[in-house]
Structure formats: C-alpha cells, structure tokens
Amino acid sequence: QPLQFKAEATRIQSFLNDQPWVTLVHQLSALEGENWQTAGKLEPFSISPTRLKLLQTKLGLDGAAEQRGGVKDLRAKNQPNRLDDLRMEADWNVRFQGALGGQISVRHLAGDIMIPAEPSFPLGLTELGLQVNLVPTGSDSRVQANLAIKTSKMGQVVGDVNALLRFTPEQGFHLRDSDLVKATVEADVADLGWTNLILGDAMELRGRLNAKLDMEMRPSGYFSSKGQIQGRELRVTRLDDGIRLLDGSLDARLDNQRFILDQLYFPAVLRVEPKEWRTATWINENPEAKGGFLKVSGEWDLESSTGKFLTELFRYPILQRADRYAMVSGNIDANLVMPQISLTGKVMVDAGWFNLDMLGGIPTIDSDIVVLRAGQTLEEQPPPSTTDLSMNIEVDLGPRFYLTGYG
C-alpha cells in the first residue's frame, strides 16, 4: 500500500525579536505514493527598514564586519519623506501527478522601493507581480512565468519565460540539453526625465523609449537573442556647455552578441542666436545653413567589447550659447577595442564665434581641490580611468569663424 499523508488548515506565524512578521496560511498538503499536492498563502506582510535591520543582525550582516552581500534599504537614511513600507502577499497551489500542475503568485500591494543611486530616489512602484503557471503535458510540465514591473514615472517592464520541465523517476525534474527555453522582455518608458536623478544637474535626458527582446537558450549552451529598440522625441542637453541635441530618434537592434545602432538622428534645431552679427546673419539668412543633422550609426560586440561607430555631421549647431557658437560639418570614426578608443576624422566649422572676454572671465578652482557630494568621502571617489583614448581629428575653422573680445 502506498504511503499516504494529509495535513489540512494550519497557520504558522514567524517572529523577529518577538514581533510578528510573516504569517503562512497552510491550506492543504497531501501525499499518496508518488503523487502530492500543497496549497497555501502568505498573508500580506511588510518589508520595512526596521525589520530589515533586525534580519541583518540575525544573519550577521549588520555592518560590524566587512559586508559582502545582503539586503540594503535606504529609506530610513537621509530621506526627508520616508517611504511607505513595501507590502507583499503570495499564494500557491501546486500538485504532482506524474507531472507538475498548478500556479504560484506573488503580488505587490503597497509601498515603494528606493533606488540606491547618488542621491537615492524612490522607484515609484505601482505594480509588481510574478505569476507562474504549471501546465501538465503527459509526463512533462509546461512552465509559463510572467513578471510585471510598473512605475508611475519610469515606465514598465514585462517579461515572460516559457520552458518544458521534464520528470523521470531516475533523473527527477530536469531539462534535456536539446530543450528550448524562450524568454521575452518588453520595456516601455514614456519619459526618460527620471534619469536626471542619476545623471545629475549638468545633463538632461528626455524622450520616449520602447524595447522588445526575444531570447532562446538551451542547457547545452546555445543562446540566441533578437531585439528592437526605438527612441523618439529624444533630448540631450548640457546647457552650461551649450550642447542641445533636440527632437532626436533612435533605431537600434540586438542580434545575438551584436548591438547594432542603425541610426541615432538629431535634426539641426536653432535655439540660441549668437550675439556676433556676422554669424547671426549667416545662420538666419543663408539657405546653406538649413537642413542640418547629426547622425550616428555602428555596432558593438557585447562579448568581445569591440565596436565601430560613425558620426556624420552636416551644418549641425553642436555648440549654442549666447557667448559662443559652432555649426560644423564632417565625419568622425570611433574604433573601440576596450580599453582603447581611437577617434579619427575631419570636421569643418561652417560658422562659429567665441567671445574671449567671457572665456577668460570664468572662475575655476585649483586642480588639488576635490568636490564631494553630500555624504560622500574622499575614499569613495572612483579610481582613475583606465581608458586609452587617442584622437586624430582634423579641424578646419573655415572662412566664417570669428574671435572677439579683449578690445
């Protein structure tokens, strides 16, 4: 007679320092020979800085020694507006009758997550969920998993995984070397403005970004990936430096280990009129000053860290400030064999002007002064760059480049 076992409704309560935390509601566990079933749920529970601190102490990860891993929560440190505790719940109903069947679900109910940048900022989480469905197909099981992450400002990411999980009494649960695992990831970012929290005040990045990536892999080591990335209404600005890349578009794709940039395109958009009258007259009245663009294309090998990119400029106002202006045309080739970067090309200034009075009047600090962000120490400064950069770019100032100032 096969072994039989059955346990019904039970509640298990976990505690941290005599404080209740996670409650497991056990609904059913049953065993009959080789067949079994389990069902239950985790009642809504909170993940808070206090509980994480207690957990880290219990696990010996409280910072008394060098920390090599663990969980970091930045909500309770240097935050003017403390985030609500993250609340989650989960449930499952899984059975085995020659093959796995059932479902597992994890859901976000409330609260948010802090992104550990400098400075740190809230993710703006509105939805976080994992759904796993197990569909029996004879002695095998089709595993279908879906992960969804949605935020209020940063967009959303949805991922799906589909695989065949096999079972034999000799090998247990396993994948054959020839079994194909398929995964799809879709990202939709409605506004890249949130990147300012990472990039800082000097640079602004705006626009929309959509991406879809399809991957296939086998336990034998086979891997294949295809994907499309599109960006629209892109905007990259460094106003203090006079750089204004506006109304841009991005079309790129992923082909296995190759990232292929079909085109990154910015049309010439005149936003600042130079104060030098000859330069202002030429860019406003001469037809040759119209229809400019900046275009970048190329590819990057993700495995070997090598690539080549071509930048084409035509009548493009690369520098736009009231005291300096440069419209250029030409080509620049970038050959990358990391850590070596080689830039070659030739550019011509179609129209340009620099006010030397302003250039000489900008205050600077001595080179031995290091500026630190709030809460940062000198030891945390990044190490010197190991990139080996070489440049061989010919610059032709042309007949319409002017220097003024100093009388």
XYZ file of C-alpha atoms in Angstrom:
407
model
C 0.000 0.000 0.000
C 1.464 3.412 -0.986
C 2.400 5.869 1.718
C -0.401 8.339 2.444
C -0.285 11.609 4.305
C -2.623 14.576 4.617
C -2.392 17.851 6.558
C -5.135 20.450 6.392
C -5.590 24.049 7.565
C -2.730 25.363 9.718
C -1.308 28.790 10.492
C 2.400 29.398 11.060
C 3.497 32.747 12.434
C 7.107 33.973 12.185
C 8.625 36.482 14.616
C 11.582 38.861 14.634
C 12.631 39.880 18.172
C 9.230 38.795 19.496
C 7.489 40.918 16.854
C 5.129 39.134 14.397
C 6.203 39.357 10.756
C 5.132 36.788 8.167
C 2.063 34.576 8.569
C 1.892 31.391 6.492
C -1.622 30.062 5.994
C -1.288 26.389 5.167
C -4.406 25.125 3.400
C -3.509 21.604 2.303
C -0.579 19.195 1.989
C -1.207 15.668 0.779
C 0.934 12.697 -0.242
C -0.206 9.445 -1.828
C 2.602 7.334 -3.195
C 4.484 9.429 -5.736
C 1.676 11.980 -6.057
C 1.484 15.046 -3.856
C -0.187 18.435 -3.509
C 0.423 21.584 -1.498
C -1.598 24.799 -1.247
C -1.381 27.880 0.917
C -0.626 31.566 1.044
C 1.414 34.236 2.770
C -0.816 36.855 4.316
C 0.084 40.484 3.494
C 3.385 41.343 5.154
C 5.552 44.451 5.294
C 9.202 44.926 4.389
C 10.423 47.881 6.448
C 13.861 49.325 7.331
C 13.411 48.227 10.950
C 12.651 44.626 10.039
C 15.493 44.504 7.516
C 17.877 45.820 10.155
C 16.762 43.113 12.575
C 17.123 40.469 9.875
C 20.616 41.681 9.009
C 21.587 41.483 12.673
C 20.298 37.907 12.947
C 22.245 36.947 9.812
C 25.414 38.716 10.947
C 25.200 41.333 8.192
C 24.719 44.383 10.401
C 27.953 46.116 9.335
C 30.109 45.027 12.269
C 32.389 43.331 9.753
C 33.039 43.885 6.078
C 29.709 43.353 4.324
C 29.944 41.221 1.208
C 26.247 40.907 0.493
C 22.804 41.152 1.981
C 19.849 43.489 1.714
C 20.240 47.267 1.683
C 17.318 49.611 2.393
C 17.999 53.332 2.027
C 14.599 54.635 3.087
C 15.500 55.440 6.667
C 18.735 57.277 5.862
C 18.900 60.890 4.695
C 15.356 60.847 3.339
C 13.145 63.894 4.013
C 9.998 61.950 3.094
C 10.109 58.378 4.353
C 8.598 55.821 2.004
C 5.681 53.613 2.952
C 6.662 50.067 3.866
C 6.609 47.632 0.978
C 3.660 45.232 1.386
C 3.525 41.907 -0.443
C 1.439 38.735 -0.489
C 1.759 35.326 -2.139
C -0.219 32.141 -2.714
C 0.325 28.761 -4.337
C -1.473 25.581 -5.315
C 0.900 23.012 -6.784
C 0.288 19.312 -7.394
C 2.243 16.428 -8.870
C 0.522 13.514 -10.584
C 3.218 12.273 -12.917
C 3.781 15.908 -13.926
C 3.622 19.274 -12.191
C 0.482 21.390 -12.370
C -0.901 24.446 -10.637
C 0.141 28.046 -10.068
C 2.310 30.298 -7.891
C 1.608 34.001 -7.462
C 3.450 36.882 -5.753
C 1.862 40.352 -5.675
C 2.719 43.879 -4.580
C 0.029 45.576 -2.527
C 1.513 48.910 -1.461
C 4.731 50.741 -0.704
C 7.798 51.558 -2.742
C 11.491 50.729 -3.268
C 14.428 53.123 -3.016
C 16.919 53.097 -5.907
C 20.481 53.140 -4.454
C 21.822 55.960 -6.632
C 23.552 59.166 -5.508
C 21.320 60.693 -4.408
C 18.901 57.792 -3.876
C 15.324 58.171 -5.114
C 12.032 56.210 -4.979
C 11.153 53.870 -7.832
C 7.504 54.977 -7.876
C 6.275 51.392 -7.883
C 2.627 50.898 -8.837
C 2.633 47.201 -9.728
C 4.970 44.283 -9.067
C 3.817 40.766 -9.716
C 5.090 37.296 -10.539
C 2.745 34.647 -11.904
C 3.914 31.082 -12.587
C 1.591 28.595 -14.268
C 2.455 24.883 -14.441
C 0.549 23.027 -17.175
C 0.858 19.212 -17.300
C 1.562 17.716 -20.743
C 1.842 13.966 -20.272
C 4.856 13.290 -18.030
C 6.207 16.810 -18.641
C 5.135 20.238 -17.482
C 4.971 23.473 -19.407
C 6.288 26.283 -17.197
C 4.889 29.719 -18.042
C 6.177 32.586 -15.913
C 5.271 36.265 -16.174
C 6.931 39.156 -14.311
C 5.463 42.675 -14.463
C 7.034 45.819 -13.011
C 5.166 49.095 -13.499
C 6.008 52.535 -12.141
C 4.324 55.918 -12.106
C 7.073 57.814 -13.991
C 9.769 55.409 -15.196
C 7.533 53.219 -17.363
C 7.106 49.482 -17.198
C 8.909 46.202 -17.871
C 7.119 42.938 -18.633
C 8.900 39.615 -19.011
C 7.743 36.117 -19.989
C 9.564 32.772 -19.754
C 8.345 29.554 -21.356
C 10.044 26.197 -20.820
C 9.331 22.464 -20.693
C 10.158 20.825 -17.356
C 10.592 17.054 -17.629
C 10.352 14.351 -14.950
C 11.605 10.793 -14.719
C 11.990 8.668 -11.561
C 15.688 8.264 -12.357
C 16.557 11.928 -13.005
C 13.793 13.756 -11.187
C 12.911 17.204 -12.589
C 15.276 18.222 -15.370
C 15.753 19.842 -18.784
C 17.239 17.991 -21.721
C 20.211 19.541 -23.478
C 18.021 19.976 -26.568
C 15.087 21.622 -24.735
C 14.430 25.206 -25.733
C 13.790 27.904 -23.150
C 12.171 31.034 -24.556
C 12.076 34.447 -22.874
C 10.619 37.794 -23.924
C 11.215 41.181 -22.301
C 9.272 44.320 -23.240
C 10.079 47.756 -21.842
C 8.076 50.936 -22.315
C 9.478 54.173 -20.905
C 7.139 57.093 -21.527
C 9.561 59.763 -20.292
C 13.311 59.469 -19.667
C 13.237 62.573 -17.490
C 13.666 60.456 -14.344
C 17.259 59.755 -15.432
C 18.138 63.242 -14.158
C 18.130 61.704 -10.686
C 21.127 59.621 -11.812
C 22.814 61.940 -14.318
C 22.775 64.949 -12.018
C 22.036 68.583 -12.709
C 24.546 69.185 -15.509
C 22.880 66.915 -18.111
C 19.247 66.397 -19.054
C 17.903 63.384 -20.944
C 14.289 63.288 -22.106
C 12.200 61.313 -24.576
C 10.352 58.010 -25.074
C 11.944 54.572 -25.303
C 10.473 51.221 -26.310
C 12.310 47.920 -26.425
C 11.443 44.277 -27.092
C 13.933 41.445 -26.674
C 13.365 37.785 -27.592
C 15.814 35.187 -26.280
C 16.216 31.457 -26.813
C 18.585 29.191 -24.886
C 19.305 25.517 -24.311
C 21.076 23.779 -21.396
C 23.711 22.668 -23.914
C 24.948 26.283 -24.073
C 23.090 27.538 -27.144
C 21.954 31.143 -26.850
C 20.215 33.406 -29.342
C 18.760 36.892 -28.928
C 16.872 39.281 -31.158
C 15.534 42.653 -30.204
C 14.381 46.071 -31.308
C 14.948 49.368 -29.515
C 13.235 52.588 -30.553
C 13.504 56.061 -29.092
C 11.508 59.117 -30.087
C 11.421 62.792 -29.108
C 14.885 62.370 -27.616
C 16.545 65.335 -25.981
C 20.099 65.523 -24.609
C 21.228 68.871 -23.220
C 24.155 70.273 -21.269
C 23.113 73.902 -21.118
C 26.223 75.144 -19.343
C 28.334 73.721 -22.186
C 25.952 74.886 -24.918
C 25.093 71.348 -26.095
C 21.497 70.952 -27.258
C 20.566 67.723 -29.075
C 16.816 68.004 -29.687
C 13.936 66.133 -31.381
C 16.063 63.006 -31.821
C 15.175 59.462 -32.826
C 16.852 56.126 -32.118
C 16.582 52.885 -34.079
C 18.700 50.002 -32.852
C 18.544 46.211 -32.631
C 20.177 43.317 -30.875
C 21.371 40.381 -32.977
C 22.813 37.705 -30.681
C 26.015 39.277 -29.263
C 25.872 42.329 -31.533
C 24.229 45.618 -30.622
C 23.543 47.330 -33.946
C 22.841 51.053 -33.975
C 21.002 51.586 -37.240
C 20.630 55.288 -36.602
C 20.692 57.870 -33.856
C 19.457 61.045 -35.546
C 19.126 64.641 -34.378
C 17.937 67.360 -36.787
C 19.511 70.791 -36.531
C 17.389 72.921 -34.206
C 18.481 76.532 -33.657
C 17.639 77.613 -30.118
C 20.211 80.331 -29.396
C 21.165 83.218 -31.643
C 24.810 84.297 -31.293
C 25.451 87.935 -30.461
C 28.132 88.232 -33.143
C 26.284 89.857 -36.078
C 28.100 88.127 -38.981
C 27.467 84.665 -37.530
C 23.839 85.502 -36.718
C 23.219 86.836 -40.236
C 24.675 83.750 -41.923
C 22.758 81.136 -39.928
C 19.456 83.049 -40.259
C 19.577 84.218 -43.885
C 21.802 81.804 -45.820
C 19.985 78.758 -47.305
C 23.166 76.702 -46.890
C 22.739 76.932 -43.123
C 19.457 74.994 -43.242
C 18.696 71.260 -43.174
C 21.489 70.233 -40.850
C 21.658 66.993 -38.869
C 23.754 64.776 -36.618
C 23.676 61.049 -37.372
C 25.396 58.164 -35.570
C 25.481 54.530 -36.734
C 27.577 51.481 -35.960
C 27.692 48.314 -33.900
C 29.102 46.937 -30.662
C 30.068 43.343 -29.886
C 28.898 42.606 -26.347
C 31.126 39.555 -25.939
C 34.450 40.969 -27.139
C 33.813 44.622 -26.087
C 34.744 45.891 -29.530
C 32.875 48.117 -31.931
C 32.891 50.839 -34.513
C 30.687 53.911 -34.822
C 30.448 56.631 -37.448
C 29.245 60.126 -36.614
C 28.144 62.285 -39.525
C 27.532 65.997 -39.042
C 26.079 68.371 -41.608
C 25.516 72.043 -40.788
C 24.886 70.977 -37.201
C 24.935 73.574 -34.373
C 26.950 71.474 -31.941
C 27.566 74.460 -29.659
C 24.839 77.010 -28.903
C 25.413 79.702 -26.299
C 24.991 83.463 -26.406
C 28.768 83.923 -25.996
C 29.961 81.055 -28.230
C 28.577 79.238 -31.231
C 29.744 76.493 -33.610
C 27.989 74.945 -36.614
C 30.060 72.097 -38.064
C 30.085 69.505 -40.870
C 32.209 66.398 -41.206
C 32.712 62.795 -40.135
C 34.232 61.198 -37.050
C 35.034 57.475 -36.835
C 35.251 55.798 -33.433
C 37.030 52.443 -33.231
C 36.730 50.741 -29.864
C 38.778 47.792 -28.664
C 38.360 48.289 -24.958
C 40.044 49.805 -23.121
C 41.409 51.534 -26.257
C 39.309 54.143 -28.071
C 40.541 55.689 -31.314
C 38.861 58.757 -32.823
C 39.705 59.827 -36.368
C 38.051 62.182 -38.801
C 37.742 65.642 -40.228
C 35.302 68.431 -39.414
C 34.859 71.921 -40.783
C 33.350 74.864 -38.962
C 30.582 76.264 -41.181
C 30.027 79.176 -38.818
C 31.470 79.906 -35.424
C 32.204 82.586 -32.865
C 33.856 82.726 -29.435
C 33.810 85.680 -27.088
C 37.243 85.708 -25.453
C 36.132 88.148 -22.761
C 33.673 85.585 -21.437
C 36.103 82.676 -21.766
C 38.725 84.484 -19.720
C 36.277 85.573 -17.043
C 35.008 82.141 -15.976
C 36.275 81.314 -12.459
C 37.931 77.962 -11.814
C 39.198 76.066 -8.773
C 42.656 74.630 -8.271
C 43.326 71.104 -9.509
C 44.095 69.826 -5.994
C 40.535 70.598 -4.809
C 38.110 67.648 -4.876
C 34.351 68.334 -4.807
C 32.328 65.728 -2.894
C 28.600 65.118 -2.889
C 26.647 65.142 0.358
C 27.553 62.083 2.431
C 30.456 61.122 0.163
C 34.027 60.672 1.388
C 37.304 61.006 -0.452
C 37.862 57.249 -0.317
C 34.634 56.698 -2.277
C 35.859 58.634 -5.296
C 36.040 56.457 -8.439
C 39.515 55.236 -9.454
C 41.278 56.940 -12.360
C 40.018 55.892 -15.768
C 41.953 53.113 -17.493
C 40.606 54.055 -20.925
C 43.315 54.685 -23.524
C 41.972 57.466 -25.750
C 43.706 58.576 -28.938
C 42.479 61.319 -31.293
C 43.465 62.279 -34.811
C 40.825 64.753 -35.910
C 41.492 67.488 -38.422
C 39.566 70.697 -37.723
C 39.151 73.310 -40.444
C 37.956 76.603 -38.954
C 36.805 77.790 -42.387
C 36.145 81.370 -43.519
C 33.340 82.137 -41.054
C 34.936 81.544 -37.646
C 35.414 84.686 -35.536
C 37.077 85.549 -32.231
C 36.070 88.734 -30.457
C 36.969 90.417 -27.180
C 39.941 91.962 -25.436
C 39.280 95.221 -27.292
